[in-house]
Amino acid sequence: MRRTRITSETPEYLHAECRSALLGFIDDFELNLRPSEGVIAVRSASRVGYTDFGVNRKRVEALRAGLRKRGVIR
């Protein structure tokens, strides 16, 4: 993803910082793979402010669409 920097990564966990295009605010983006449950837990959240104008939801939905397209998830 554009304007995204991975800050921490293990086989089951990933943390990235996503910088907004307009004002450069940083959002946290986390993935936690839980193979025993067949789940990928996802968190995308703004660090500051009351609204993100749907940016975090769009980011998660883009990830979901990409994983579906590649056959990783159903």
mmCIF file of C-alpha atoms in Angstrom:
data_model
loop_
_atom_site.group_PDB
_atom_site.id
_atom_site.type_symbol
_atom_site.label_atom_id
_atom_site.label_comp_id
_atom_site.label_asym_id
_atom_site.label_seq_id
_atom_site.Cartn_x
_atom_site.Cartn_y
_atom_site.Cartn_z
ATOM 1 C CA MET A 1 0.000 0.000 0.000
ATOM 2 C CA ARG A 2 1.179 3.509 -0.724
ATOM 3 C CA ARG A 3 2.498 5.652 2.159
ATOM 4 C CA THR A 4 2.784 2.532 4.357
ATOM 5 C CA ARG A 5 5.814 1.487 6.391
ATOM 6 C CA ILE A 6 6.070 -1.868 8.191
ATOM 7 C CA THR A 7 7.378 -1.263 11.709
ATOM 8 C CA SER A 8 7.144 -4.731 13.270
ATOM 9 C CA GLU A 9 6.772 -8.194 11.790
ATOM 10 C CA THR A 10 6.721 -11.797 13.002
ATOM 11 C CA PRO A 11 5.327 -14.917 11.268
ATOM 12 C CA GLU A 12 1.920 -14.303 12.935
ATOM 13 C CA TYR A 13 1.848 -10.506 13.370
ATOM 14 C CA LEU A 14 2.411 -7.365 11.337
ATOM 15 C CA HIS A 15 2.261 -3.712 12.417
ATOM 16 C CA ALA A 16 2.452 -0.911 9.879
ATOM 17 C CA GLU A 17 2.087 2.855 9.944
ATOM 18 C CA CYS A 18 0.010 4.384 7.159
ATOM 19 C CA ARG A 19 0.436 8.098 6.495
ATOM 20 C CA SER A 20 -2.598 10.047 5.235
ATOM 21 C CA ALA A 21 -2.277 11.728 1.852
ATOM 22 C CA LEU A 22 -3.716 15.080 2.815
ATOM 23 C CA LEU A 23 -2.248 16.067 6.189
ATOM 24 C CA GLY A 24 0.250 13.273 6.872
ATOM 25 C CA PHE A 25 -1.481 11.852 9.957
ATOM 26 C CA ILE A 26 -0.348 8.358 10.950
ATOM 27 C CA ASP A 27 -2.796 5.464 11.265
ATOM 28 C CA ASP A 28 -1.908 2.117 12.833
ATOM 29 C CA PHE A 29 -2.554 -0.985 10.750
ATOM 30 C CA GLU A 30 -2.212 -4.425 12.363
ATOM 31 C CA LEU A 31 -2.682 -7.985 11.159
ATOM 32 C CA ASN A 32 -2.713 -10.996 13.462
ATOM 33 C CA LEU A 33 -2.729 -14.412 11.788
ATOM 34 C CA ARG A 34 -4.513 -17.094 13.827
ATOM 35 C CA PRO A 35 -4.139 -20.287 11.780
ATOM 36 C CA SER A 36 -5.689 -22.574 14.407
ATOM 37 C CA GLU A 37 -8.880 -20.498 14.172
ATOM 38 C CA GLY A 38 -8.674 -19.881 10.421
ATOM 39 C CA VAL A 39 -8.736 -16.133 11.118
ATOM 40 C CA ILE A 40 -6.762 -13.055 10.140
ATOM 41 C CA ALA A 41 -7.579 -10.374 12.722
ATOM 42 C CA VAL A 42 -7.275 -6.870 11.280
ATOM 43 C CA ARG A 43 -7.116 -3.497 13.015
ATOM 44 C CA SER A 44 -6.784 -0.152 11.280
ATOM 45 C CA ALA A 45 -7.199 2.925 13.472
ATOM 46 C CA SER A 46 -6.404 6.608 13.543
ATOM 47 C CA ARG A 47 -4.065 7.793 16.268
ATOM 48 C CA VAL A 48 -5.664 11.229 16.557
ATOM 49 C CA GLY A 49 -8.954 12.909 15.737
ATOM 50 C CA TYR A 50 -12.592 11.961 15.711
ATOM 51 C CA THR A 51 -13.082 10.934 12.111
ATOM 52 C CA ASP A 52 -10.953 9.559 9.323
ATOM 53 C CA PHE A 53 -13.577 10.012 6.587
ATOM 54 C CA GLY A 54 -13.728 6.226 6.142
ATOM 55 C CA VAL A 55 -10.060 5.827 5.218
ATOM 56 C CA ASN A 56 -9.377 2.985 7.667
ATOM 57 C CA ARG A 57 -12.422 1.002 6.531
ATOM 58 C CA LYS A 58 -11.418 1.486 2.882
ATOM 59 C CA ARG A 59 -7.908 0.257 3.719
ATOM 60 C CA VAL A 60 -9.261 -2.925 5.315
ATOM 61 C CA GLU A 61 -11.704 -3.520 2.448
ATOM 62 C CA ALA A 62 -8.879 -3.078 -0.090
ATOM 63 C CA LEU A 63 -6.827 -5.674 1.788
ATOM 64 C CA ARG A 64 -9.805 -8.056 1.861
ATOM 65 C CA ALA A 65 -10.378 -7.620 -1.897
ATOM 66 C CA GLY A 66 -6.697 -8.237 -2.626
ATOM 67 C CA LEU A 67 -6.602 -11.406 -0.514
ATOM 68 C CA ARG A 68 -9.773 -12.705 -2.196
ATOM 69 C CA LYS A 69 -8.368 -11.977 -5.648
ATOM 70 C CA ARG A 70 -5.230 -13.976 -4.806
ATOM 71 C CA GLY A 71 -7.293 -16.874 -3.374
ATOM 72 C CA VAL A 72 -5.921 -16.466 0.153
ATOM 73 C CA ILE A 73 -9.422 -16.040 1.616
ATOM 74 C CA ARG A 74 -12.946 -16.811 0.446
#
